[in-house]
PDB file of C-alpha atoms in Angstrom:
ATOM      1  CA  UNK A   1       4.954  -3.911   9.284  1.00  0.00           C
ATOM      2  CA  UNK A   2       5.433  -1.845  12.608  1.00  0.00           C
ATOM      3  CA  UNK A   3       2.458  -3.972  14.016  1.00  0.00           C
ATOM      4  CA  UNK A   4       3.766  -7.346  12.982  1.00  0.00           C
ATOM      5  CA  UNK A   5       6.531  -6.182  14.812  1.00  0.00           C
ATOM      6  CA  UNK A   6       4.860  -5.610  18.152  1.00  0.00           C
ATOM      7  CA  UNK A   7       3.258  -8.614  17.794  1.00  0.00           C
ATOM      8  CA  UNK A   8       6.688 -10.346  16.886  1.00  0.00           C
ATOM      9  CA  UNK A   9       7.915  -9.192  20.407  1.00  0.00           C
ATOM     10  CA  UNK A  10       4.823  -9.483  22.239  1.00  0.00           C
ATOM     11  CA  UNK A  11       4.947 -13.553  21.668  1.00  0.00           C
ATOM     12  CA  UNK A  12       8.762 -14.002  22.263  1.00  0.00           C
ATOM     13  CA  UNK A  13       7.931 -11.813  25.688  1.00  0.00           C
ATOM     14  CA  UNK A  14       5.142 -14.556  26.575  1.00  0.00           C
ATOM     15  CA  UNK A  15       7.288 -17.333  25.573  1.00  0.00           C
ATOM     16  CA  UNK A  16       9.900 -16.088  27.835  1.00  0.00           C
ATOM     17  CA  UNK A  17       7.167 -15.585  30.411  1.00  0.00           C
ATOM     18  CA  UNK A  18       6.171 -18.974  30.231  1.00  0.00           C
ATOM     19  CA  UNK A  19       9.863 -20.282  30.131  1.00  0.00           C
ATOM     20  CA  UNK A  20       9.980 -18.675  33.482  1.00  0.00           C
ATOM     21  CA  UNK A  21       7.035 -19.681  34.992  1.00  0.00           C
ATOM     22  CA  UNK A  22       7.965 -22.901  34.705  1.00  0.00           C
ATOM     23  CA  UNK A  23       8.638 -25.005  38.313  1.00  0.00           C
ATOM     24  CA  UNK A  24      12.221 -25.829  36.821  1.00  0.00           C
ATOM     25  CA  UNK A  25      13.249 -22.285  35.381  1.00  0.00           C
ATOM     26  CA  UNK A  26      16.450 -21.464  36.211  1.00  0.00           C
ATOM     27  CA  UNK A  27      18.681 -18.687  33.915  1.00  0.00           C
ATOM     28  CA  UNK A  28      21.208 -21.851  32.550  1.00  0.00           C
ATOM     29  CA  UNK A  29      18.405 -23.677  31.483  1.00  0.00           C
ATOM     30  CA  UNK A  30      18.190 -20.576  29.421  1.00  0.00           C
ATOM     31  CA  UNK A  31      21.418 -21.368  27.337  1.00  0.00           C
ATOM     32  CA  UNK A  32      21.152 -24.818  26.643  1.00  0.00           C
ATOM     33  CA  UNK A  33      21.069 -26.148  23.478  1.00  0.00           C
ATOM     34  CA  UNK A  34      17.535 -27.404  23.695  1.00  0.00           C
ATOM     35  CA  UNK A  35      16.233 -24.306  24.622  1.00  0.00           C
ATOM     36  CA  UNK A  36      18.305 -22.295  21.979  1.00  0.00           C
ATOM     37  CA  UNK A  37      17.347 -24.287  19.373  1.00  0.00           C
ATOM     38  CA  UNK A  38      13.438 -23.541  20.459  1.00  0.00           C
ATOM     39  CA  UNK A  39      14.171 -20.082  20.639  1.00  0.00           C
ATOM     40  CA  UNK A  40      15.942 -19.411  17.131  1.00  0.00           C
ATOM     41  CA  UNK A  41      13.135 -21.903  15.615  1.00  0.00           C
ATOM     42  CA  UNK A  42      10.739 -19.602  16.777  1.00  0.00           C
ATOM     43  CA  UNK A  43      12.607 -16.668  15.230  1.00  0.00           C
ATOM     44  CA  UNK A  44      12.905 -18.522  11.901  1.00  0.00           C
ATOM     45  CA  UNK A  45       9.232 -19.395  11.732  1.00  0.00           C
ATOM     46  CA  UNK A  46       8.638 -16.027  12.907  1.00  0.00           C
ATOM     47  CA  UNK A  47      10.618 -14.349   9.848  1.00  0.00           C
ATOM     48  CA  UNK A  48       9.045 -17.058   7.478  1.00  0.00           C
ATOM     49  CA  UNK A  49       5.448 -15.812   8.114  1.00  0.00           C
ATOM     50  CA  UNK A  50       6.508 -12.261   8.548  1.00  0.00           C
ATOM     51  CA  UNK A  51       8.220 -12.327   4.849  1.00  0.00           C
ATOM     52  CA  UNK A  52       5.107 -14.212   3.795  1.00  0.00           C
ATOM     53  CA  UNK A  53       3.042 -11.753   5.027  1.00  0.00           C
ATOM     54  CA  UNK A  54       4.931  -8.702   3.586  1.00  0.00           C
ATOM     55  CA  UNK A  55       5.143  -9.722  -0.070  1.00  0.00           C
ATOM     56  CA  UNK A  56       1.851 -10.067   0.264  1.00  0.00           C
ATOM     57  CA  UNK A  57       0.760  -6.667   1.398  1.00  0.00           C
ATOM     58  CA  UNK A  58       3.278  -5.000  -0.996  1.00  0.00           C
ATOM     59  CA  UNK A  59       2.033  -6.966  -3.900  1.00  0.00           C
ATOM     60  CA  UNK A  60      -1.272  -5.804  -3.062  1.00  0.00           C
ATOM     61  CA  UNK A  61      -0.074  -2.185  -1.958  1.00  0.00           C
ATOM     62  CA  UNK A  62       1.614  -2.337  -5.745  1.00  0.00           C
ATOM     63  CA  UNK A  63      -1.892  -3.155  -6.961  1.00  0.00           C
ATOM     64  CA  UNK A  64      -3.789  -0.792  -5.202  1.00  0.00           C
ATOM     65  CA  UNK A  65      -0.785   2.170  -6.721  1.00  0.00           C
ATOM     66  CA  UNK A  66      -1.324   1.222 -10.236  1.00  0.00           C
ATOM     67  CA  UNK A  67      -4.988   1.450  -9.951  1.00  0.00           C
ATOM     68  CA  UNK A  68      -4.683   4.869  -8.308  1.00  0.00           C
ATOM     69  CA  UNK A  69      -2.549   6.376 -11.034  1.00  0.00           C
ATOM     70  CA  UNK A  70      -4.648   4.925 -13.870  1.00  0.00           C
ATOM     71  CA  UNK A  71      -7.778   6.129 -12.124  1.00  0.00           C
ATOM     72  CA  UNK A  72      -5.619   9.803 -12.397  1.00  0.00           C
ATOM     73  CA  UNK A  73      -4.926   9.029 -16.218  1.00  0.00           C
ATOM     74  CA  UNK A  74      -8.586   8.501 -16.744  1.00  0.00           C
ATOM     75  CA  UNK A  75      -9.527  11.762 -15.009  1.00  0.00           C
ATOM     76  CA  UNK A  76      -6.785  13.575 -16.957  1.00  0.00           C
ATOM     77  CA  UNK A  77      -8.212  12.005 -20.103  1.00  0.00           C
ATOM     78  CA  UNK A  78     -11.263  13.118 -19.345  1.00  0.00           C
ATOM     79  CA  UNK A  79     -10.410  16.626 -18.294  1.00  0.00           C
ATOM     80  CA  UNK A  80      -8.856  17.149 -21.430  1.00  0.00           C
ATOM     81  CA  UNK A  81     -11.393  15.658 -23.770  1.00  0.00           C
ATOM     82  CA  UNK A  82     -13.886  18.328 -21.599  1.00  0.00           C
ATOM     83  CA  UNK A  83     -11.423  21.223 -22.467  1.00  0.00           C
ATOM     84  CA  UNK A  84     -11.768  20.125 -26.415  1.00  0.00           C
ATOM     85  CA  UNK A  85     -15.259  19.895 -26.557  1.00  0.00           C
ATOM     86  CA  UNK A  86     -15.682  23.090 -24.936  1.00  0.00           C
ATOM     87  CA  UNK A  87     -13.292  24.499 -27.318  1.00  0.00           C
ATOM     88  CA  UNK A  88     -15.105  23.129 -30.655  1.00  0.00           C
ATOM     89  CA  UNK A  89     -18.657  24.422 -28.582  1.00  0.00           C
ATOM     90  CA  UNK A  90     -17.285  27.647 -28.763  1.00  0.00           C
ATOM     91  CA  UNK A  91     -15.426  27.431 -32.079  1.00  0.00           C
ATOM     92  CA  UNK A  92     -19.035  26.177 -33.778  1.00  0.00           C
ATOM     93  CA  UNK A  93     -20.814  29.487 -32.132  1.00  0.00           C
ATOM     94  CA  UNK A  94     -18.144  31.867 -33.040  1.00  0.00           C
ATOM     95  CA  UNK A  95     -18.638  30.496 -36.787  1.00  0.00           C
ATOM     96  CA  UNK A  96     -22.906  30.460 -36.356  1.00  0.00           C
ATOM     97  CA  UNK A  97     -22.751  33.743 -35.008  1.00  0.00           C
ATOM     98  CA  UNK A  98     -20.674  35.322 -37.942  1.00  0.00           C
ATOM     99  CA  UNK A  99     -22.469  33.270 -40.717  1.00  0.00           C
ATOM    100  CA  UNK A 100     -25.896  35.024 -39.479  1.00  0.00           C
ATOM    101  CA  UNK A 101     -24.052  38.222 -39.428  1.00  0.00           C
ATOM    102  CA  UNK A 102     -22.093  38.314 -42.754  1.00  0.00           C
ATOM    103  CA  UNK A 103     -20.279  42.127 -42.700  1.00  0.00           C
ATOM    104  CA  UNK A 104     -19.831  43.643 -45.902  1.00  0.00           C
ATOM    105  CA  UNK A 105     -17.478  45.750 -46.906  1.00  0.00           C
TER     106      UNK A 105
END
């Protein structure tokens, strides 16, 4: 967002530039209706796009988060399913070993 701000201003600065480079520039031209209009049209198609533009990266920002944390779920899942088969592994040798080596009393 911070760059479609720069470039926000960086485009009203040249369209100011070339307001003033023109041979008939003069600062009360500025203020006229004509050129007001101009200016806040540019400022509403400006926020149009820029709106556009940001639903669009937060819906796919959104996307990208829900991914992430099922990716995590997936990899806890995992982790977890590791841990029990490890546990039965050991479980299943503990009982092997003491079944060759019944103790009597």
């Amino acid at each position: 967002m911070k760059n479609l701000h720069f470039i926000g201003f960086l485009l009203l600065g040249l369209a100011f530039l070339l307001y003033y480079m023109l041979p008939e520039f003069s600062i009360v031209k500025l203020f006229e209706p004509i050129s007001l209009m101009g200016i806040l049209a540019g400022i509403g198609i400006g926020l149009i796009i820029g709106g556009i533009v940001g639903y669009v990266s937060k819906g796919s920002a959104l996307k990208e988060e829900q991914k992430r944390k099922e990716l995590q779920q997936l990899r806890r899942e995992k982790e977890d399913l590791e841990k029990q088969a490890a546990e039965l592994a050991r479980q299943q040798t503990i009982q092997n070993t003491s079944n060759e080596n019944p103790q009597n009393y």
